[in-house]
Amino acid sequence: MKRFLLFLPLLAAIIVGVVLFAGIGKDPTKLDSALIGKPVPAFSLRDLKQPETTLDETVFRGEITLLNVWGTWCPSCRDEHDDLMWLAREKKVSIIGLNYKDNRDDALVWLDRLGDPYSKVIYDPKGTLGFDLGVYGAPETFVIDASGVVRYRHVGVVNGDVWERVLLPVINDARENG
């Protein structure tokens, strides 16, 4: 029995090594989503800017849209904000924001100071829609087709490279096969 205990640290190191080796080369921005190919989950939440207005999944119907999950507490969301402004202004991309687990007043000040790239902002203070979408954190961005079906999920910052290399091809495919 004592001999076995001597080999226990070696066995633990081998197990950790196998787990780490299995993760090498995997892209952390490519988390699987059970929602790919399925409609945006049903929801009923308030509009951040107009709290008397209730928004639901129909906001994603009619045009291809990016759903961007963000919060004022998220440093990476600040990093991507200028790129979202560029996409909305220069590329005319329809972006709906999901203000995730945040304070309404802080979020309104953020948009007032930094600019507002969003056509609408869904206010999700408890994270209910985020949970239904399988959100791990922020930022995350979903491509939603004109029928309200989730086509792609990107975890991490959206920037010019991600737009050109990842999101634009998905959007073009949704346009062609939509």
Backbone as ProteinMPNN parsed JSONL, in Angstrom:
{"seq_chain_A": "MKRFLLFLPLLAAIIVGVVLFAGIGKDPTKLDSALIGKPVPAFSLRDLKQPETTLDETVFRGEITLLNVWGTWCPSCRDEHDDLMWLAREKKVSIIGLNYKDNRDDALVWLDRLGDPYSKVIYDPKGTLGFDLGVYGAPETFVIDASGVVRYRHVGVVNGDVWERVLLPVINDARENG", "coords_chain_A": {"N_chain_A": [[0.821, -1.191, 0.0], [1.954, 1.233, 0.787], [3.808, 1.566, -1.224], [2.191, 2.028, -3.413], [1.186, 4.568, -2.772], [3.457, 6.07, -3.154], [3.587, 6.234, -5.921], [1.405, 7.702, -6.574], [1.602, 10.631, -6.918], [2.962, 10.641, -9.416], [1.097, 9.377, -11.07], [-0.99, 11.246, -10.917], [0.267, 13.438, -12.167], [0.593, 12.43, -14.758], [-2.084, 12.166, -15.569], [-2.93, 14.887, -15.497], [-1.192, 15.869, -17.437], [-2.121, 14.534, -19.762], [-4.697, 15.645, -19.993], [-4.039, 18.37, -20.376], [-2.55, 18.169, -22.748], [-4.546, 17.362, -24.517], [-5.915, 19.706, -24.883], [-4.231, 21.351, -26.335], [-3.726, 23.435, -29.088], [-6.396, 23.891, -29.551], [-8.919, 26.236, -30.319], [-9.857, 28.786, -28.215], [-11.898, 30.545, -28.767], [-13.768, 29.192, -30.103], [-16.246, 27.862, -28.974], [-18.483, 25.25, -28.652], [-21.924, 25.467, -29.515], [-25.139, 24.623, -28.621], [-27.175, 25.844, -29.863], [-26.726, 26.439, -32.538], [-28.13, 26.608, -35.69], [-30.644, 26.64, -34.689], [-33.615, 28.441, -33.602], [-33.392, 31.684, -31.995], [-33.721, 31.599, -28.504], [-36.958, 31.894, -26.926], [-37.858, 34.926, -25.346], [-38.571, 37.61, -23.064], [-37.797, 40.67, -22.405], [-36.772, 43.875, -21.09], [-36.15, 46.887, -22.96], [-33.047, 48.473, -22.937], [-32.679, 51.257, -23.291], [-35.235, 52.244, -23.458], [-37.121, 51.596, -21.073], [-39.826, 51.08, -20.751], [-40.531, 49.611, -22.897], [-40.939, 46.36, -24.107], [-38.932, 43.757, -25.281], [-38.678, 40.984, -27.522], [-37.953, 37.744, -29.016], [-38.604, 38.326, -31.649], [-37.25, 40.558, -32.51], [-35.118, 39.759, -33.935], [-35.848, 39.092, -36.461], [-36.116, 39.466, -39.985], [-33.751, 40.711, -40.887], [-30.251, 39.971, -41.257], [-28.398, 39.78, -38.324], [-26.063, 40.852, -35.834], [-25.73, 39.665, -32.598], [-24.584, 41.039, -29.818], [-23.064, 40.35, -26.829], [-22.527, 42.115, -23.929], [-21.047, 44.07, -21.249], [-20.641, 46.684, -18.842], [-18.797, 46.079, -16.956], [-16.91, 44.598, -18.164], [-13.729, 44.397, -19.366], [-12.769, 43.573, -21.899], [-14.936, 44.068, -23.487], [-14.882, 46.789, -23.687], [-12.582, 47.024, -25.192], [-13.419, 46.033, -27.694], [-15.358, 47.822, -28.457], [-14.946, 50.146, -30.105], [-14.518, 48.907, -32.56], [-17.021, 47.737, -32.971], [-18.51, 50.056, -33.266], [-17.399, 50.943, -35.664], [-18.205, 48.837, -37.385], [-21.002, 49.162, -37.322], [-21.302, 51.795, -38.284], [-19.635, 52.138, -40.649], [-19.764, 49.712, -42.1], [-22.4, 49.181, -42.044], [-23.662, 47.229, -40.474], [-26.164, 45.465, -38.811], [-26.556, 45.537, -35.432], [-27.507, 44.127, -32.437], [-27.545, 44.707, -29.053], [-26.864, 42.845, -26.076], [-27.158, 43.625, -22.988], [-25.566, 42.425, -20.391], [-26.009, 41.124, -17.219], [-25.724, 43.594, -15.76], [-25.701, 47.051, -14.624], [-28.29, 49.278, -15.244], [-28.051, 52.159, -15.309], [-25.25, 52.524, -15.39], [-24.715, 51.296, -17.836], [-26.088, 52.952, -19.636], [-24.667, 55.35, -19.339], [-22.176, 54.486, -20.287], [-22.771, 53.971, -23.053], [-23.481, 56.542, -23.789], [-21.076, 57.936, -23.466], [-19.185, 56.485, -25.043], [-20.375, 56.011, -27.455], [-23.0, 54.556, -29.453], [-23.405, 51.606, -30.905], [-25.559, 49.993, -31.348], [-28.696, 48.892, -32.659], [-30.805, 48.186, -31.099], [-30.969, 47.545, -27.581], [-31.022, 44.89, -25.5], [-31.943, 44.511, -22.205], [-30.599, 42.617, -19.755], [-30.476, 42.017, -16.786], [-30.389, 39.924, -14.916], [-29.317, 37.866, -16.312], [-30.827, 35.977, -17.696], [-31.564, 35.539, -20.458], [-28.995, 35.373, -21.434], [-28.171, 33.018, -20.138], [-29.896, 31.166, -21.382], [-28.864, 31.308, -23.937], [-26.462, 30.153, -23.562], [-24.28, 31.586, -22.707], [-21.006, 32.188, -21.616], [-19.63, 34.323, -20.659], [-18.557, 37.657, -21.226], [-16.988, 39.451, -23.863], [-19.361, 38.036, -26.147], [-20.455, 37.089, -29.356], [-23.103, 36.585, -31.545], [-24.149, 35.384, -34.722], [-27.124, 35.996, -36.225], [-29.568, 34.851, -38.39], [-31.892, 36.138, -40.932], [-34.257, 34.882, -40.375], [-34.249, 34.547, -37.707], [-32.604, 32.571, -36.734], [-29.886, 31.069, -35.089], [-26.705, 31.259, -36.385], [-23.981, 31.295, -35.9], [-21.492, 31.407, -33.306], [-19.348, 33.517, -31.648], [-16.758, 33.685, -29.387], [-15.248, 36.072, -27.458], [-13.347, 39.028, -28.307], [-14.566, 41.101, -30.904], [-13.026, 42.23, -33.747], [-11.441, 43.976, -36.503], [-10.073, 41.927, -37.899], [-11.365, 39.553, -37.015], [-13.891, 40.149, -37.976], [-13.474, 40.156, -40.828], [-12.304, 37.611, -41.32], [-13.874, 35.702, -39.969], [-16.656, 36.392, -39.177], [-17.856, 37.801, -41.395], [-17.751, 35.876, -43.576], [-19.619, 33.994, -42.54], [-21.933, 35.543, -42.439], [-22.218, 36.139, -45.159], [-22.705, 33.57, -46.135], [-25.142, 33.084, -44.863], [-26.699, 34.95, -46.197], [-26.674, 33.929, -48.813], [-27.665, 31.334, -48.497], [-29.844, 31.633, -46.96]], "CA_chain_A": [[0.0, 0.0, 0.0], [2.832, 2.391, 0.843], [4.406, 1.709, -2.553], [1.184, 2.645, -4.268], [1.133, 5.99, -2.427], [4.615, 6.71, -3.753], [3.317, 6.435, -7.344], [0.223, 8.546, -6.726], [1.931, 11.908, -7.585], [3.281, 10.378, -10.809], [-0.171, 9.103, -11.738], [-1.697, 12.531, -11.027], [0.977, 14.234, -13.182], [0.276, 11.857, -16.071], [-3.476, 12.539, -15.87], [-2.924, 16.32, -15.809], [-0.508, 16.005, -18.726], [-3.028, 14.091, -20.825], [-5.751, 16.657, -20.112], [-3.447, 19.562, -20.987], [-2.187, 17.851, -24.124], [-5.784, 17.304, -25.302], [-6.358, 21.071, -25.16], [-3.275, 22.08, -27.17], [-4.148, 23.691, -30.457], [-7.823, 24.201, -29.647], [-9.197, 27.664, -30.319], [-10.801, 29.081, -27.138], [-13.019, 31.345, -29.26], [-14.711, 28.292, -30.766], [-16.983, 27.019, -28.046], [-19.666, 24.7, -29.292], [-23.207, 25.978, -29.051], [-26.265, 23.759, -28.972], [-28.171, 26.655, -30.562], [-26.43, 26.621, -33.952], [-29.178, 26.023, -36.514], [-31.932, 26.717, -33.982], [-34.057, 29.819, -33.369], [-33.052, 32.352, -30.736], [-34.712, 31.193, -27.497], [-38.005, 32.858, -26.599], [-37.574, 35.756, -24.178], [-39.315, 38.854, -22.917], [-36.979, 41.525, -21.544], [-36.912, 45.309, -21.331], [-35.183, 47.635, -23.76], [-32.183, 49.24, -22.039], [-32.851, 52.699, -23.462], [-36.657, 52.548, -23.279], [-37.532, 50.526, -20.157], [-41.253, 50.773, -20.879], [-40.678, 48.749, -24.074], [-40.523, 44.97, -23.944], [-38.39, 43.145, -26.494], [-38.695, 39.53, -27.557], [-37.14, 37.144, -30.072], [-38.959, 38.842, -32.977], [-36.313, 41.621, -32.92], [-34.104, 39.148, -34.799], [-36.432, 38.669, -37.736], [-36.167, 40.446, -41.059], [-32.421, 40.977, -41.438], [-29.145, 39.317, -40.567], [-28.042, 40.629, -37.188], [-25.116, 40.394, -34.817], [-26.146, 39.836, -31.208], [-23.35, 41.236, -29.075], [-23.228, 40.279, -25.377], [-21.555, 43.038, -23.354], [-21.323, 44.673, -19.948], [-19.69, 47.741, -18.48], [-17.823, 45.445, -16.071], [-16.092, 43.731, -19.009], [-12.671, 45.15, -20.039], [-12.675, 43.195, -23.311], [-16.046, 44.734, -24.185], [-14.381, 48.137, -23.994], [-11.611, 46.854, -26.279], [-14.076, 45.804, -28.979], [-16.416, 48.804, -28.701], [-14.633, 50.967, -31.285], [-14.727, 48.078, -33.745], [-18.466, 47.633, -33.165], [-18.935, 51.354, -33.814], [-16.966, 50.919, -37.069], [-19.084, 47.921, -38.119], [-22.34, 49.759, -37.457], [-21.241, 53.038, -39.066], [-18.996, 52.003, -41.963], [-20.181, 48.491, -42.792], [-23.866, 49.139, -41.963], [-24.048, 45.964, -39.869], [-27.183, 45.564, -37.779], [-26.071, 44.939, -34.19], [-28.372, 44.233, -31.262], [-26.759, 44.45, -27.861], [-27.436, 42.191, -24.906], [-26.466, 44.149, -21.813], [-25.581, 41.197, -19.599], [-25.698, 41.196, -15.783], [-25.16, 44.931, -15.614], [-26.524, 48.103, -14.046], [-28.858, 50.091, -16.322], [-27.471, 53.512, -15.346], [-23.862, 52.406, -15.86], [-24.744, 50.957, -19.266], [-26.509, 54.142, -20.377], [-23.53, 56.278, -19.329], [-21.194, 53.873, -21.195], [-23.178, 54.231, -24.435], [-23.444, 57.986, -24.003], [-19.668, 58.354, -23.569], [-18.403, 55.777, -26.067], [-21.153, 55.861, -28.684], [-23.953, 53.458, -29.41], [-23.44, 50.885, -32.183], [-26.67, 49.053, -31.326], [-30.02, 49.334, -33.091], [-31.577, 47.969, -29.874], [-30.194, 46.899, -26.525], [-31.825, 44.079, -24.593], [-31.409, 44.623, -20.849], [-30.67, 41.292, -19.135], [-29.738, 42.185, -15.535], [-30.244, 38.651, -14.194], [-28.632, 36.912, -17.172], [-31.723, 34.891, -18.105], [-31.367, 35.253, -21.879], [-27.614, 34.901, -21.546], [-28.156, 31.609, -19.734], [-30.551, 30.391, -22.444], [-27.962, 31.305, -25.09], [-25.254, 29.417, -23.201], [-23.198, 32.56, -22.573], [-20.027, 31.941, -20.561], [-19.158, 35.617, -20.19], [-18.623, 38.683, -22.27], [-17.97, 39.542, -24.939], [-19.699, 36.965, -27.065], [-21.232, 37.633, -30.464], [-23.82, 35.575, -32.321], [-24.716, 35.772, -36.0], [-28.514, 35.55, -36.298], [-30.044, 35.1, -39.757], [-33.121, 36.935, -41.057], [-35.368, 34.099, -39.832], [-34.081, 34.448, -36.259], [-31.882, 31.33, -36.425], [-28.483, 31.265, -34.724], [-25.809, 30.672, -37.386], [-22.593, 31.195, -35.44], [-21.191, 32.01, -32.005], [-17.942, 33.888, -31.482], [-16.415, 34.026, -28.013], [-14.106, 36.972, -27.421], [-13.434, 40.36, -28.911], [-14.756, 41.273, -32.342], [-12.197, 43.302, -34.295], [-11.425, 43.941, -37.959], [-9.636, 40.611, -38.368], [-12.455, 38.608, -36.745], [-14.954, 40.491, -38.917], [-13.132, 39.703, -42.183], [-11.937, 36.203, -41.391], [-14.835, 34.795, -39.35], [-18.077, 36.774, -39.191], [-18.333, 38.138, -42.739], [-18.093, 34.656, -44.33], [-20.856, 33.408, -42.004], [-23.021, 36.416, -42.893], [-22.384, 35.918, -46.612], [-23.353, 32.26, -46.283], [-26.544, 33.253, -44.461], [-27.373, 35.678, -47.286], [-26.798, 33.047, -49.962], [-28.425, 30.108, -48.184], [-30.762, 32.053, -45.931]], "C_chain_A": [[0.869, 1.26, 0.0], [3.489, 2.64, -0.508], [3.439, 2.406, -3.504], [1.112, 4.159, -4.019], [2.321, 6.756, -3.006], [4.383, 7.035, -5.233], [2.117, 7.349, -7.604], [0.547, 9.909, -7.344], [2.271, 11.723, -9.063], [2.009, 10.131, -11.621], [-0.968, 10.393, -11.938], [-1.056, 13.411, -12.101], [0.673, 13.73, -14.584], [-1.145, 12.248, -16.483], [-3.57, 14.009, -16.247], [-2.273, 16.556, -17.17], [-1.387, 15.606, -19.894], [-4.123, 15.123, -21.057], [-5.208, 17.912, -20.788], [-3.092, 19.322, -22.448], [-3.419, 17.832, -25.027], [-6.266, 18.704, -25.681], [-5.432, 21.866, -26.053], [-3.82, 22.228, -28.58], [-5.626, 23.988, -30.616], [-8.01, 25.706, -29.511], [-10.221, 27.982, -29.233], [-11.978, 29.938, -27.587], [-14.058, 30.475, -29.953], [-15.318, 27.345, -29.742], [-18.232, 26.531, -28.758], [-20.919, 25.322, -28.69], [-24.29, 25.033, -29.534], [-27.298, 24.516, -29.788], [-27.9, 26.83, -32.053], [-27.487, 25.867, -34.769], [-30.555, 26.058, -35.877], [-32.324, 28.183, -33.781], [-33.524, 30.372, -32.046], [-34.115, 31.947, -29.712], [-35.743, 32.306, -27.246], [-37.602, 33.621, -25.336], [-38.499, 36.96, -24.178], [-38.568, 39.698, -21.896], [-37.148, 42.978, -21.957], [-35.808, 45.839, -22.241], [-34.361, 48.484, -22.788], [-32.506, 50.722, -22.081], [-34.298, 53.148, -23.25], [-37.266, 51.473, -22.391], [-39.019, 50.18, -20.21], [-41.532, 49.834, -22.054], [-40.138, 47.356, -23.771], [-40.067, 44.428, -25.294], [-38.502, 41.63, -26.383], [-37.912, 39.049, -28.776], [-37.473, 37.657, -31.473], [-38.039, 39.982, -33.42], [-35.246, 41.084, -33.869], [-34.651, 38.705, -36.146], [-36.393, 39.809, -38.735], [-34.829, 40.784, -41.676], [-31.377, 40.225, -40.63], [-28.604, 40.292, -39.524], [-26.91, 39.996, -36.389], [-25.757, 40.648, -33.458], [-24.875, 39.877, -30.387], [-23.644, 41.292, -27.582], [-22.128, 41.127, -24.745], [-21.998, 43.493, -21.966], [-20.269, 45.712, -19.636], [-18.579, 47.202, -17.58], [-16.766, 44.662, -16.844], [-15.012, 44.536, -19.737], [-12.548, 44.82, -21.53], [-13.8, 43.823, -24.128], [-15.64, 46.158, -24.556], [-13.404, 48.067, -25.164], [-12.29, 46.722, -27.639], [-15.057, 46.913, -29.366], [-16.166, 49.675, -29.932], [-14.839, 50.186, -32.581], [-16.216, 47.87, -34.023], [-19.029, 48.932, -33.741], [-18.59, 51.413, -35.303], [-17.874, 50.016, -37.901], [-20.461, 48.532, -38.355], [-22.316, 50.951, -38.409], [-20.754, 52.802, -40.495], [-19.515, 50.81, -42.775], [-21.699, 48.308, -42.768], [-24.371, 47.791, -41.443], [-25.091, 46.241, -38.79], [-26.691, 44.819, -36.542], [-27.099, 45.187, -33.099], [-27.503, 43.876, -30.07], [-27.554, 43.673, -26.83], [-26.61, 42.656, -23.722], [-26.649, 43.12, -20.702], [-25.116, 41.436, -18.168], [-25.057, 42.534, -15.417], [-26.15, 45.855, -14.926], [-26.99, 49.024, -15.165], [-28.196, 51.467, -16.416], [-26.033, 53.494, -15.849], [-23.821, 52.157, -17.368], [-25.138, 52.172, -20.104], [-25.389, 55.186, -20.44], [-22.453, 55.782, -20.299], [-21.526, 54.214, -22.649], [-23.159, 55.719, -24.761], [-22.013, 58.475, -24.219], [-18.948, 57.772, -24.777], [-19.092, 55.698, -27.423], [-21.996, 54.604, -28.609], [-24.034, 52.766, -30.769], [-24.701, 50.031, -32.367], [-27.965, 49.664, -31.85], [-31.013, 49.187, -31.936], [-30.632, 47.348, -28.854], [-31.171, 46.199, -25.588], [-31.167, 44.145, -23.224], [-31.676, 43.31, -20.108], [-29.928, 41.302, -17.795], [-29.51, 40.889, -14.763], [-29.549, 37.578, -15.029], [-29.512, 35.781, -17.673], [-31.567, 34.544, -19.581], [-29.944, 34.758, -22.116], [-27.493, 33.43, -21.193], [-28.755, 30.736, -20.836], [-29.693, 30.293, -23.708], [-26.687, 30.496, -24.822], [-24.043, 30.319, -23.052], [-22.314, 32.194, -21.38], [-19.58, 33.24, -19.917], [-19.31, 36.616, -21.307], [-17.187, 39.041, -22.646], [-18.156, 38.215, -25.663], [-20.575, 37.581, -28.14], [-21.811, 36.48, -31.278], [-24.228, 36.182, -33.655], [-26.106, 35.147, -36.057], [-29.022, 35.856, -37.706], [-31.399, 35.808, -39.752], [-34.358, 36.195, -40.557], [-35.279, 33.96, -38.315], [-33.363, 33.191, -35.814], [-30.412, 31.658, -36.144], [-27.61, 30.53, -35.732], [-24.399, 30.445, -36.854], [-22.465, 31.87, -34.08], [-19.688, 32.265, -31.932], [-17.725, 34.305, -30.036], [-15.165, 34.879, -28.044], [-14.382, 38.244, -28.183], [-13.672, 40.26, -30.414], [-13.887, 42.456, -32.761], [-12.21, 43.168, -35.816], [-11.041, 42.578, -38.513], [-10.737, 39.566, -38.181], [-13.614, 38.868, -37.71], [-14.661, 39.885, -40.292], [-12.978, 38.187, -42.287], [-13.045, 35.255, -40.933], [-16.283, 35.2, -39.601], [-18.617, 37.062, -40.581], [-18.617, 36.896, -43.58], [-19.389, 33.986, -43.846], [-22.063, 34.22, -42.478], [-23.278, 36.222, -44.394], [-23.068, 34.578, -46.895], [-24.834, 32.351, -45.912], [-27.34, 33.991, -45.531], [-27.661, 34.748, -48.47], [-27.718, 31.858, -49.705], [-29.558, 30.358, -47.203], [-32.14, 31.667, -45.996]], "O_chain_A": [[0.566, 2.232, -0.693], [3.705, 3.788, -0.896], [3.832, 3.262, -4.296], [0.989, 4.937, -4.965], [2.212, 7.943, -3.313], [4.931, 8.014, -5.739], [1.857, 7.72, -8.749], [-0.183, 10.329, -8.242], [1.907, 12.565, -9.884], [1.876, 10.63, -12.739], [-1.552, 10.609, -13.0], [-1.767, 14.062, -12.866], [0.513, 14.531, -15.505], [-1.374, 12.621, -17.634], [-4.231, 14.346, -17.229], [-2.761, 17.362, -17.963], [-1.391, 16.284, -20.921], [-4.44, 15.441, -22.203], [-5.853, 18.46, -21.681], [-3.316, 20.19, -23.291], [-3.341, 18.243, -26.184], [-6.951, 18.871, -26.691], [-5.797, 22.956, -26.495], [-4.308, 21.271, -29.181], [-6.07, 24.307, -31.719], [-7.353, 26.362, -28.703], [-11.352, 27.5, -29.309], [-12.965, 30.048, -26.859], [-15.116, 30.966, -30.347], [-14.946, 26.175, -29.66], [-18.947, 27.309, -29.389], [-20.958, 25.658, -27.507], [-24.348, 24.687, -30.714], [-28.207, 23.904, -30.35], [-28.769, 27.325, -32.772], [-27.713, 24.672, -34.578], [-31.523, 25.564, -36.454], [-31.464, 29.064, -33.788], [-33.244, 29.625, -31.109], [-35.303, 31.953, -30.035], [-35.434, 33.494, -27.342], [-37.076, 33.041, -24.386], [-39.129, 37.276, -25.188], [-38.679, 39.484, -20.689], [-37.619, 43.266, -23.057], [-34.697, 45.311, -22.283], [-34.923, 49.142, -21.912], [-32.599, 51.374, -21.04], [-34.549, 54.301, -22.902], [-37.87, 50.528, -22.899], [-39.424, 49.107, -19.764], [-42.643, 49.32, -22.189], [-39.035, 47.197, -23.25], [-40.731, 44.619, -26.313], [-38.43, 41.068, -25.29], [-37.287, 39.843, -29.48], [-36.692, 37.442, -32.4], [-38.044, 40.342, -34.597], [-34.551, 41.856, -34.529], [-33.964, 38.005, -36.89], [-36.609, 40.969, -38.384], [-34.76, 41.112, -42.86], [-31.595, 39.888, -39.466], [-28.383, 41.47, -39.807], [-26.81, 38.774, -36.281], [-26.27, 41.738, -33.206], [-24.169, 38.875, -30.268], [-24.377, 42.165, -27.118], [-20.943, 40.898, -24.988], [-23.151, 43.325, -21.568], [-19.137, 45.626, -20.112], [-17.524, 47.826, -17.466], [-15.832, 44.123, -16.25], [-15.341, 45.295, -20.649], [-12.252, 45.704, -22.334], [-13.637, 44.081, -25.32], [-16.013, 46.664, -25.615], [-13.398, 48.946, -26.026], [-11.787, 47.247, -28.633], [-15.538, 46.936, -30.499], [-17.084, 49.914, -30.716], [-15.283, 50.746, -33.583], [-16.63, 47.83, -35.182], [-19.915, 48.91, -34.596], [-19.394, 51.878, -36.111], [-18.272, 50.39, -39.005], [-21.016, 48.433, -39.449], [-23.207, 51.099, -39.245], [-21.406, 53.229, -41.448], [-19.681, 50.902, -43.991], [-22.226, 47.39, -43.397], [-25.384, 47.276, -41.916], [-24.923, 47.137, -37.963], [-26.438, 43.615, -36.595], [-27.51, 46.323, -32.867], [-26.807, 42.86, -30.08], [-28.771, 43.825, -26.724], [-25.512, 42.156, -23.476], [-27.738, 42.966, -20.148], [-23.996, 41.884, -17.927], [-23.975, 42.578, -14.833], [-27.296, 45.482, -14.677], [-26.173, 49.503, -15.952], [-27.82, 51.891, -17.508], [-25.64, 54.35, -16.642], [-23.001, 52.733, -18.083], [-24.571, 52.392, -21.174], [-25.188, 55.826, -21.473], [-21.883, 56.575, -21.048], [-20.665, 54.69, -23.39], [-22.852, 56.106, -25.889], [-21.771, 59.336, -25.065], [-18.195, 58.47, -25.456], [-18.463, 55.358, -28.425], [-21.737, 53.708, -27.806], [-24.665, 53.287, -31.689], [-24.889, 49.418, -33.417], [-28.296, 50.805, -31.531], [-31.952, 49.975, -31.815], [-29.636, 46.716, -29.205], [-32.028, 46.83, -24.97], [-29.975, 43.87, -23.09], [-32.825, 42.941, -19.868], [-28.876, 40.675, -17.667], [-28.529, 40.776, -14.028], [-29.226, 36.506, -14.519], [-28.999, 34.725, -18.042], [-31.45, 33.368, -19.923], [-29.72, 33.837, -22.901], [-26.792, 32.679, -21.872], [-28.196, 29.695, -21.184], [-29.783, 29.319, -24.455], [-25.931, 30.193, -25.745], [-22.909, 29.88, -23.244], [-22.805, 31.926, -20.283], [-19.191, 33.252, -18.749], [-20.109, 36.426, -22.225], [-16.281, 38.937, -21.82], [-17.24, 37.4, -25.771], [-21.352, 38.495, -27.864], [-21.111, 35.537, -31.646], [-24.606, 37.351, -33.722], [-26.255, 33.93, -35.953], [-28.919, 36.993, -38.167], [-31.979, 36.047, -38.692], [-35.399, 36.814, -40.338], [-36.136, 33.326, -37.701], [-33.485, 32.777, -34.661], [-29.784, 32.427, -36.872], [-27.753, 29.322, -35.918], [-23.703, 29.527, -37.288], [-23.223, 32.78, -33.746], [-18.874, 31.363, -32.125], [-18.428, 35.175, -29.522], [-14.139, 34.469, -28.589], [-15.497, 38.497, -28.64], [-13.061, 39.443, -31.103], [-13.996, 43.547, -32.202], [-12.926, 42.323, -36.354], [-11.626, 42.124, -39.496], [-11.008, 38.782, -39.09], [-14.243, 37.931, -38.201], [-15.502, 39.183, -40.854], [-13.466, 37.566, -43.231], [-13.155, 34.138, -41.437], [-17.051, 34.431, -40.178], [-19.715, 36.621, -40.921], [-19.647, 36.859, -44.253], [-20.162, 33.473, -44.654], [-23.085, 33.657, -42.87], [-24.427, 36.152, -44.83], [-23.908, 34.476, -47.789], [-25.68, 31.756, -46.58], [-28.515, 33.697, -45.751], [-28.746, 34.779, -49.05], [-28.458, 31.432, -50.591], [-30.159, 29.42, -46.679], [-32.923, 32.026, -45.116]]}, "name": "protein", "num_of_chains": 1, "seq": "MKRFLLFLPLLAAIIVGVVLFAGIGKDPTKLDSALIGKPVPAFSLRDLKQPETTLDETVFRGEITLLNVWGTWCPSCRDEHDDLMWLAREKKVSIIGLNYKDNRDDALVWLDRLGDPYSKVIYDPKGTLGFDLGVYGAPETFVIDASGVVRYRHVGVVNGDVWERVLLPVINDARENG"}
